[in-house]
Short mmCIF file of C-alpha atoms in Angstrom, two decimals:
data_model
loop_
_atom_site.label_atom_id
_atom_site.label_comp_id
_atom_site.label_asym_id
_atom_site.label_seq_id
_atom_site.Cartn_x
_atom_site.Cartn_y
_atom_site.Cartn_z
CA UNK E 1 0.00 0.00 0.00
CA UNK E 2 1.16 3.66 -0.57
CA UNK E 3 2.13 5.74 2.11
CA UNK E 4 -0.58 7.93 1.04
CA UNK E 5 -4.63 7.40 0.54
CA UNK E 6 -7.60 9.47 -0.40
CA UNK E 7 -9.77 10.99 1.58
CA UNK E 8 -12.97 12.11 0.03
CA UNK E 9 -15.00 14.94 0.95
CA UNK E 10 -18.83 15.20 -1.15
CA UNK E 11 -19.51 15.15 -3.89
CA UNK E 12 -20.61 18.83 -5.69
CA UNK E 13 -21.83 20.19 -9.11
CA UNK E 14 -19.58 22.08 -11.64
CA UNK E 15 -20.21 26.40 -10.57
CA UNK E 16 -18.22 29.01 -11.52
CA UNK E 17 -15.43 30.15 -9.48
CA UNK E 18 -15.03 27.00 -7.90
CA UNK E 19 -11.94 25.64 -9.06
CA UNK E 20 -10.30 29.00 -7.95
CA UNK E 21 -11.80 28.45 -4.75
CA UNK E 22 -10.14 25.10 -4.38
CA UNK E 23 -6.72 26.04 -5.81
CA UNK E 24 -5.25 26.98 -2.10
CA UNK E 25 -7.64 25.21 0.03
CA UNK E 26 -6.01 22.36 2.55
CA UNK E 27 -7.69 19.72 4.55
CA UNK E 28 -7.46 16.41 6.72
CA UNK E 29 -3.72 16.59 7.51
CA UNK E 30 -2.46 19.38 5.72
CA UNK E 31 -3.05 17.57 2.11
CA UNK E 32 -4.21 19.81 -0.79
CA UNK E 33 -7.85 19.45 -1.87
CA UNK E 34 -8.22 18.78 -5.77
CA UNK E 35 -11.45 18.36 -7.60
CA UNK E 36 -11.84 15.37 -9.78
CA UNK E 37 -15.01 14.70 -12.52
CA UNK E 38 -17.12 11.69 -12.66
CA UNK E 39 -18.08 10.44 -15.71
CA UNK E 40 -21.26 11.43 -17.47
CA UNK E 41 -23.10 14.69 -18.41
CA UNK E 42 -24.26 15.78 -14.62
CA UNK E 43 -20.82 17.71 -14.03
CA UNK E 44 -20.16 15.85 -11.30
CA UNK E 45 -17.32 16.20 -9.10
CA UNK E 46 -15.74 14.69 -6.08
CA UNK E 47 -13.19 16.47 -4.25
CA UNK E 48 -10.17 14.87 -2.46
CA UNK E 49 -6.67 14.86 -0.70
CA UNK E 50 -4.28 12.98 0.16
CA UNK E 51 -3.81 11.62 3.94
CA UNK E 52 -1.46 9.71 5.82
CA UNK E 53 -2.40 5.39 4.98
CA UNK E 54 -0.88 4.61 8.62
CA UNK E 55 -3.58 7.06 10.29
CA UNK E 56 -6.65 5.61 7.71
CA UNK E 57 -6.16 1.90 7.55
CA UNK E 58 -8.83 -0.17 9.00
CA UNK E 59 -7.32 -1.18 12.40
CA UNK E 60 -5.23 2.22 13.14
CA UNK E 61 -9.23 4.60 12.47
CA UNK E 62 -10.83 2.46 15.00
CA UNK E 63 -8.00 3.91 17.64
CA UNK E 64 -8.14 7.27 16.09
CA UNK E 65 -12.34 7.34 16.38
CA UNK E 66 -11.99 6.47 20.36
CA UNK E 67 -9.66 9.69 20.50
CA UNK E 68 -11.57 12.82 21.32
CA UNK E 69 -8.85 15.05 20.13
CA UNK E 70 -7.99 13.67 16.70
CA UNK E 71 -11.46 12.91 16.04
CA UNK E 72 -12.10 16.51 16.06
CA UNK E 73 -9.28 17.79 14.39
CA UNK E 74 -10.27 15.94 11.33
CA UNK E 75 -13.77 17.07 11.67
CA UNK E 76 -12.66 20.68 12.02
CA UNK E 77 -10.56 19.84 8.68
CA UNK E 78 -13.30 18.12 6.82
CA UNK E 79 -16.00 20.79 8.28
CA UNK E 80 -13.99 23.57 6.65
CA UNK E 81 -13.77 22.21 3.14
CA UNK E 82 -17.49 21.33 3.35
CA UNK E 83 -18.28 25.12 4.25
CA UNK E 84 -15.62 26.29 1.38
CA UNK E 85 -17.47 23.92 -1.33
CA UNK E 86 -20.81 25.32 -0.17
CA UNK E 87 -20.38 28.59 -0.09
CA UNK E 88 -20.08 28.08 -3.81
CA UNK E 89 -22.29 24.63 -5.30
CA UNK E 90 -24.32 22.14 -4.24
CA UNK E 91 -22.17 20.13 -2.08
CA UNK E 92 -22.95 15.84 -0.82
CA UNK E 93 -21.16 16.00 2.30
CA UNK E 94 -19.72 12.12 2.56
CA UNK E 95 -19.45 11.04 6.09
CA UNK E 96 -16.34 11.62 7.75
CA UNK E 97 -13.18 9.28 7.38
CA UNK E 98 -14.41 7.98 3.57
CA UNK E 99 -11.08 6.75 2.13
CA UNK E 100 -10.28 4.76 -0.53
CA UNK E 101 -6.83 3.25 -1.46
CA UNK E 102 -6.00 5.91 -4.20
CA UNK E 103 -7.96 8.37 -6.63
CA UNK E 104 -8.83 6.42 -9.58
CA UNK E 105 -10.69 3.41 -6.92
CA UNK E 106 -12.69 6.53 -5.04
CA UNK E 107 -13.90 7.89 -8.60
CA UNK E 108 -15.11 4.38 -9.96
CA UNK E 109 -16.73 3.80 -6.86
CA UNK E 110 -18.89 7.18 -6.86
CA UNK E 111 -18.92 6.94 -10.43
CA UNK E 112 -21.31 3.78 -10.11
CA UNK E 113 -23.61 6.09 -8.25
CA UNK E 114 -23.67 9.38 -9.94
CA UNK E 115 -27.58 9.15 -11.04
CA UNK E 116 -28.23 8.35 -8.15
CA UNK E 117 -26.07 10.81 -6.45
CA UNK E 118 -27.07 13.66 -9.64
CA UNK E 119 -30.67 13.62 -8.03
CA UNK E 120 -29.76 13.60 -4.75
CA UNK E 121 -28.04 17.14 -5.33
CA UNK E 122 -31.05 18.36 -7.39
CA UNK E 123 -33.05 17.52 -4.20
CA UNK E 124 -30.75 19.59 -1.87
CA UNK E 125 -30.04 22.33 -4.56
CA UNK E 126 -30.95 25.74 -2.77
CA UNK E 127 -31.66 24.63 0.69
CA UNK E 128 -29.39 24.51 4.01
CA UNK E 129 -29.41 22.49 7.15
CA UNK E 130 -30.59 23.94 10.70
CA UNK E 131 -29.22 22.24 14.08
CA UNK E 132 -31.93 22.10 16.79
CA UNK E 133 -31.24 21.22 20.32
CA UNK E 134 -33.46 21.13 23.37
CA UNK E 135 -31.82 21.37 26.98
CA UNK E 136 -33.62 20.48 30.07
CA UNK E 137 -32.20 23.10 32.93
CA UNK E 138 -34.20 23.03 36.43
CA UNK E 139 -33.25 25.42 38.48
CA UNK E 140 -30.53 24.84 41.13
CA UNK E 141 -32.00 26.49 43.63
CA UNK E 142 -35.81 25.36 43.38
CA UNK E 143 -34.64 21.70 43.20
CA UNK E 144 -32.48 21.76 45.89
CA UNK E 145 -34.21 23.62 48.38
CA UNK E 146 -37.31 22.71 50.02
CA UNK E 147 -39.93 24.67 51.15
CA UNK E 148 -39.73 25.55 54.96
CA UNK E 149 -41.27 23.33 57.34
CA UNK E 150 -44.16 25.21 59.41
CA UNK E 151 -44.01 25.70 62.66
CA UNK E 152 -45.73 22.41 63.59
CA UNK E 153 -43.42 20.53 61.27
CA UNK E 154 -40.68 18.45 62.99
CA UNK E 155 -38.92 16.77 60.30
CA UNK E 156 -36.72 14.37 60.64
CA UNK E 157 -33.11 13.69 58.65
CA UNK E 158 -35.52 10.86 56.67
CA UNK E 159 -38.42 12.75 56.15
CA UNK E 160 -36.17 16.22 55.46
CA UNK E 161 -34.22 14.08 52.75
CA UNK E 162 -37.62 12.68 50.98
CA UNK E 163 -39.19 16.08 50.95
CA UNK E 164 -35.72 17.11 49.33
CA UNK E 165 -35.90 14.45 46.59
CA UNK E 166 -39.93 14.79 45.80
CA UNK E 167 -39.09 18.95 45.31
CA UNK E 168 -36.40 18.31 43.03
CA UNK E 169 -38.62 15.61 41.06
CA UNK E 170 -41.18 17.74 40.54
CA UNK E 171 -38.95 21.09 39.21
CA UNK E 172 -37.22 18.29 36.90
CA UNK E 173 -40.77 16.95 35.87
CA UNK E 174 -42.32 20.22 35.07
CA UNK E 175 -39.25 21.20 32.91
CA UNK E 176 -39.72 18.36 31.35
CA UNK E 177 -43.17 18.62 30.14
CA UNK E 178 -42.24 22.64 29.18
CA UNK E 179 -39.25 20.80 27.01
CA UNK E 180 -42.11 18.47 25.18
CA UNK E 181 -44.10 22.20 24.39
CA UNK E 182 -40.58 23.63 22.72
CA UNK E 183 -40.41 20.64 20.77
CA UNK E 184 -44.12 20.58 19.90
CA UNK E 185 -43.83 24.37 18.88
CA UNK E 186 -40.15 23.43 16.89
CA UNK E 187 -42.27 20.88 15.05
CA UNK E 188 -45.41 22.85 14.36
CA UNK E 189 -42.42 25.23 12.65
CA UNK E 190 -40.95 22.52 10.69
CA UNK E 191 -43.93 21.28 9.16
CA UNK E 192 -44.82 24.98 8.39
CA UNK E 193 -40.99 25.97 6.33
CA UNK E 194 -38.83 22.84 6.16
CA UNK E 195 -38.41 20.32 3.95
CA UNK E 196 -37.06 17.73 5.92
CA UNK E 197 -36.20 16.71 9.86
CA UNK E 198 -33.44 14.16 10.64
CA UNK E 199 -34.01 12.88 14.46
CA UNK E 200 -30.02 12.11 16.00
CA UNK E 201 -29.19 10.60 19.35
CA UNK E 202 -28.98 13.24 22.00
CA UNK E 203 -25.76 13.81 23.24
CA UNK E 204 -24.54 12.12 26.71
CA UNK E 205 -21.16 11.64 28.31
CA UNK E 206 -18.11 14.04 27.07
CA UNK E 207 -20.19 14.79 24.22
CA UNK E 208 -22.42 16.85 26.04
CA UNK E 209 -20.66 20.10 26.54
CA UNK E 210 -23.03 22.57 27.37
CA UNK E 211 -24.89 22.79 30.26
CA UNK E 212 -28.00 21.07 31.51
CA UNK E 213 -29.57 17.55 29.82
CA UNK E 214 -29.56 17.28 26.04
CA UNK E 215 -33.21 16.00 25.40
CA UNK E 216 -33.46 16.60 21.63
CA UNK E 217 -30.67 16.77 19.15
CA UNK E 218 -32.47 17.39 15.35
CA UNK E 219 -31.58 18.68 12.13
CA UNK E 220 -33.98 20.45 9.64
CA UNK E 221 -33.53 20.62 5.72
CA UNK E 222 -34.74 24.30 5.56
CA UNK E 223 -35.22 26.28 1.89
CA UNK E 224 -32.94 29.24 1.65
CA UNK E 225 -35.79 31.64 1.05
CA UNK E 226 -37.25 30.29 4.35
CA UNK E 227 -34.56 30.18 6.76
CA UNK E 228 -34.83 33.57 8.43
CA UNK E 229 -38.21 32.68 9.15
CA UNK E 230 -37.28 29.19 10.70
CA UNK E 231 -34.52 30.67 12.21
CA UNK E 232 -36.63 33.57 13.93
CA UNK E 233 -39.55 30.86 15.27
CA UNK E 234 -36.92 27.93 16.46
CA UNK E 235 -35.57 30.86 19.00
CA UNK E 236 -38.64 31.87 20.45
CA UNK E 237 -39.99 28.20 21.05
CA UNK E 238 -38.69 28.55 24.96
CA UNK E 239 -40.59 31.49 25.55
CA UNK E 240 -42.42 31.68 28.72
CA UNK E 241 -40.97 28.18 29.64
CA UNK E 242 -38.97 27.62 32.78
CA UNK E 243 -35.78 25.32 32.88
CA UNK E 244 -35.79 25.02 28.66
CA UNK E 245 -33.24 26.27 27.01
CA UNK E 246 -33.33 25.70 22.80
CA UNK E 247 -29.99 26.26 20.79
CA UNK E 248 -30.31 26.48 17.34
CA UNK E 249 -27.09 26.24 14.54
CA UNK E 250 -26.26 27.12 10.92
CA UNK E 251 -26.65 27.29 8.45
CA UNK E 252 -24.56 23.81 7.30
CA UNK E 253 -24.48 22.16 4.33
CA UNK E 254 -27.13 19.30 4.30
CA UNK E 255 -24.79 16.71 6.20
CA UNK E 256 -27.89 14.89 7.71
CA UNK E 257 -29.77 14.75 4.51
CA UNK E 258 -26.86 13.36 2.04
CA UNK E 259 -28.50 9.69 2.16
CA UNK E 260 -32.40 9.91 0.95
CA UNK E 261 -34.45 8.87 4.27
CA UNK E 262 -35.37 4.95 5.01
CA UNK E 263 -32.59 3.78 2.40
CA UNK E 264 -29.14 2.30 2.79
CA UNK E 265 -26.18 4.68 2.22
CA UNK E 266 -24.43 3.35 -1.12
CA UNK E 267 -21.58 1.00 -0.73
CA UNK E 268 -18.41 2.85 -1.47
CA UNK E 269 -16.07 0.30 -2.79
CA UNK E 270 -15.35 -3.52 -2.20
CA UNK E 271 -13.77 -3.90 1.14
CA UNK E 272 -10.56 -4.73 -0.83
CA UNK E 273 -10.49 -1.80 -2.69
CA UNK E 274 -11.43 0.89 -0.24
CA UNK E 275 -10.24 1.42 3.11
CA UNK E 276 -13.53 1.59 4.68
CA UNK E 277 -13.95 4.00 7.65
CA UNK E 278 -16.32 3.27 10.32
CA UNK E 279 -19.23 5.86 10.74
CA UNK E 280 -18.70 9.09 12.28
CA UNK E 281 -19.94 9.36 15.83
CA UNK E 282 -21.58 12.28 17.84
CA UNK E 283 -18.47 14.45 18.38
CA UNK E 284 -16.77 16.42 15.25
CA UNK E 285 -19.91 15.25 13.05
CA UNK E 286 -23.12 12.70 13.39
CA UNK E 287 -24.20 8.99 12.52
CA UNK E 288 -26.13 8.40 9.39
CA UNK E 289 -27.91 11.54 9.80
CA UNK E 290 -24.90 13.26 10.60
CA UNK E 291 -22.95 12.30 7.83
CA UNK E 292 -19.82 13.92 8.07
CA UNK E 293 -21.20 17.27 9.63
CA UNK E 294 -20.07 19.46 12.07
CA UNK E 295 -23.17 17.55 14.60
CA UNK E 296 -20.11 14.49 10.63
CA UNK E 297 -23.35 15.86 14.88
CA UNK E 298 -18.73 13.18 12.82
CA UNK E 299 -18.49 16.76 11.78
CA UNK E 300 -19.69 18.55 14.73
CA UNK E 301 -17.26 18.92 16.91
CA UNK E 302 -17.81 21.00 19.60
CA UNK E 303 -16.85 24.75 18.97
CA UNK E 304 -16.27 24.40 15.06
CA UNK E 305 -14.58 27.18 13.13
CA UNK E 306 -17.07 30.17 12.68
CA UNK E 307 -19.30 28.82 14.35
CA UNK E 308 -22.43 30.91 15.31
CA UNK E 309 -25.72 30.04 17.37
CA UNK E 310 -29.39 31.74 17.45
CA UNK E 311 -31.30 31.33 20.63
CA UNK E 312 -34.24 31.71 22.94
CA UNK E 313 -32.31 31.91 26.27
CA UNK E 314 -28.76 32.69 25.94
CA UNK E 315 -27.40 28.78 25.16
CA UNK E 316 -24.04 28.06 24.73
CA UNK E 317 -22.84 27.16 21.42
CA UNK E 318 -23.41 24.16 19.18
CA UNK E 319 -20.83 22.78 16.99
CA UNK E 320 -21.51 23.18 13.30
CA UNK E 321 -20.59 27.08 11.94
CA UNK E 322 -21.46 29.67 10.02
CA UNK E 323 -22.63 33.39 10.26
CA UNK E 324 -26.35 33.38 10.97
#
């Protein structure tokens, strides 16, 4: 095998200006991104660079994808060329870590899928991808502080301690039913100016960053010519709701909506031919869903380049970016 491999970023349309664009552009590991046609009359491209084959073969990408810190300096790398591509075309975000042994195997494999993959961009032509999440935050204080006993109260270290827990589950409980009206209003918004919702796991463990209890983690394919609506309703879906907090991101490129819904992604390449990359995870990115985003939820990684977050009640930022 070759010291070197190819990584491979989306695929994109033919626009003017964009070869330009590419000409100085770096990504994963410092390699130069090129753009390379497929075959046929869509003016298809994919674009690519070279990375290191002892960091992408098989065995040494499953270490890499349990390291927090690599894991997101690739998505930071692959998040920028996605934004750099879009900014300009159409762009098929692949999911993050899609290698194949060497250029000509990665454009034979994408090749065999270029109608498909031609009306998959039509499809996402002119519209942009929205990050929603939903935080459960009860207040410190009212959960951890009971009422005062009366005067004929005499409560014991028990009883004081139960009284404790039952306060605490009811301020959690009652932010929880405000967090199902946020997502009930986010919904009633969706249906009214997106054209797709992707549903992701919410994000637990040293994923979750921010602050408070990550309840709903979504993604909405939103029109261009409708987004500062959507964007303007998603942040006031917490008003007049205690211990909610919604954070909403973009616009992305349509990371969660490269693969049509309810169908299998398309194989890349034989498994000797390509050196197949496990899905990206919640971190610099996403699953399936995610597929290479900055959420790749694999492309998310927390605090990506630019990024930029609307809100109802100041949340802390997401993880995909661009200038709202």
């Amino acid at each position: 095998m070759s010291d070197r491999v190819s990584y491979v970023y989306a695929v994109l349309r033919e626009a003017p200006g964009l070869r330009e664009a590419v000409a100085e552009l770096v990504g994963v590991a410092e390699g130069p991104v090129r753009l390379l046609p497929l075959t046929g009359g869509a003016r298809l491209l994919i674009a690519v660079s070279p990375v290191p084959s002892e960091d992408f073969q098989e065995e040494a990408l499953k270490r890499h994808l349990e390291d927090l810190r690599w894991l997101e300096s690739v998505a930071r790398a692959h998040h920028a060329v996605i934004e750099q591509l879009s900014a300009r075309t159409t762009v098929l975000p692949l999911r993050l870590a899609t290698v194949y042994l060497d250029d000509e195997r990665a454009r034979s494999a994408l090749d065999a899928q270029r109608e498909s993959l031609a009306e998959r961009l039509s499809h996402l032509a002119a519209h942009v991808e929205w990050g929603v999440k939903i935080y459960v935050e009860p207040s410190a204080s009212s959960a951890s502080e009971p009422a005062e006993p009366t005067v004929s109260e005499e409560l014991s270290p028990g009883r004081a301690y139960l009284r404790t827990r039952k306060a605490q589950r009811t301020v959690r409980d009652t932010a929880h039913r405000a967090a199902r009206t946020a997502a009930e209003r986010i919904e009633e918004t969706g249906r009214r100016h997106a054209a797709g919702r992707a549903r992701h796991r919410v994000q637990q463990g040293e994923l979750a960053a921010a602050p408070g209890e990550n309840v709903l983690n979504d993604a909405y394919l939103v029109p261009r010519d409708r987004a500062e609506e959507f964007r303007d309703e998603v942040g006031r879906a917490a008003e007049g709701l205690d211990g909610v907090r919604v954070e909403l991101t973009g616009p992305w490129a349509p990371y969660s909506f490269a693969t049509p819904p309810d169908t299998p992604e398309p194989e890349e390449a034989e498994p000797e031919e390509a050196a197949q990359a496990p899905r990206g995870g919640d971190t610099a990115g996403g699953e399936s869903g995610d597929a290479a985003g900055p959420r790749g939820n694999a492309g998310r990684a927390s605090g990506e380049p630019g990024e930029s977050t609307a809100h109802s009640r100041a949340p802390a930022g997401y993880e995909r970016g661009a200038e709202t």
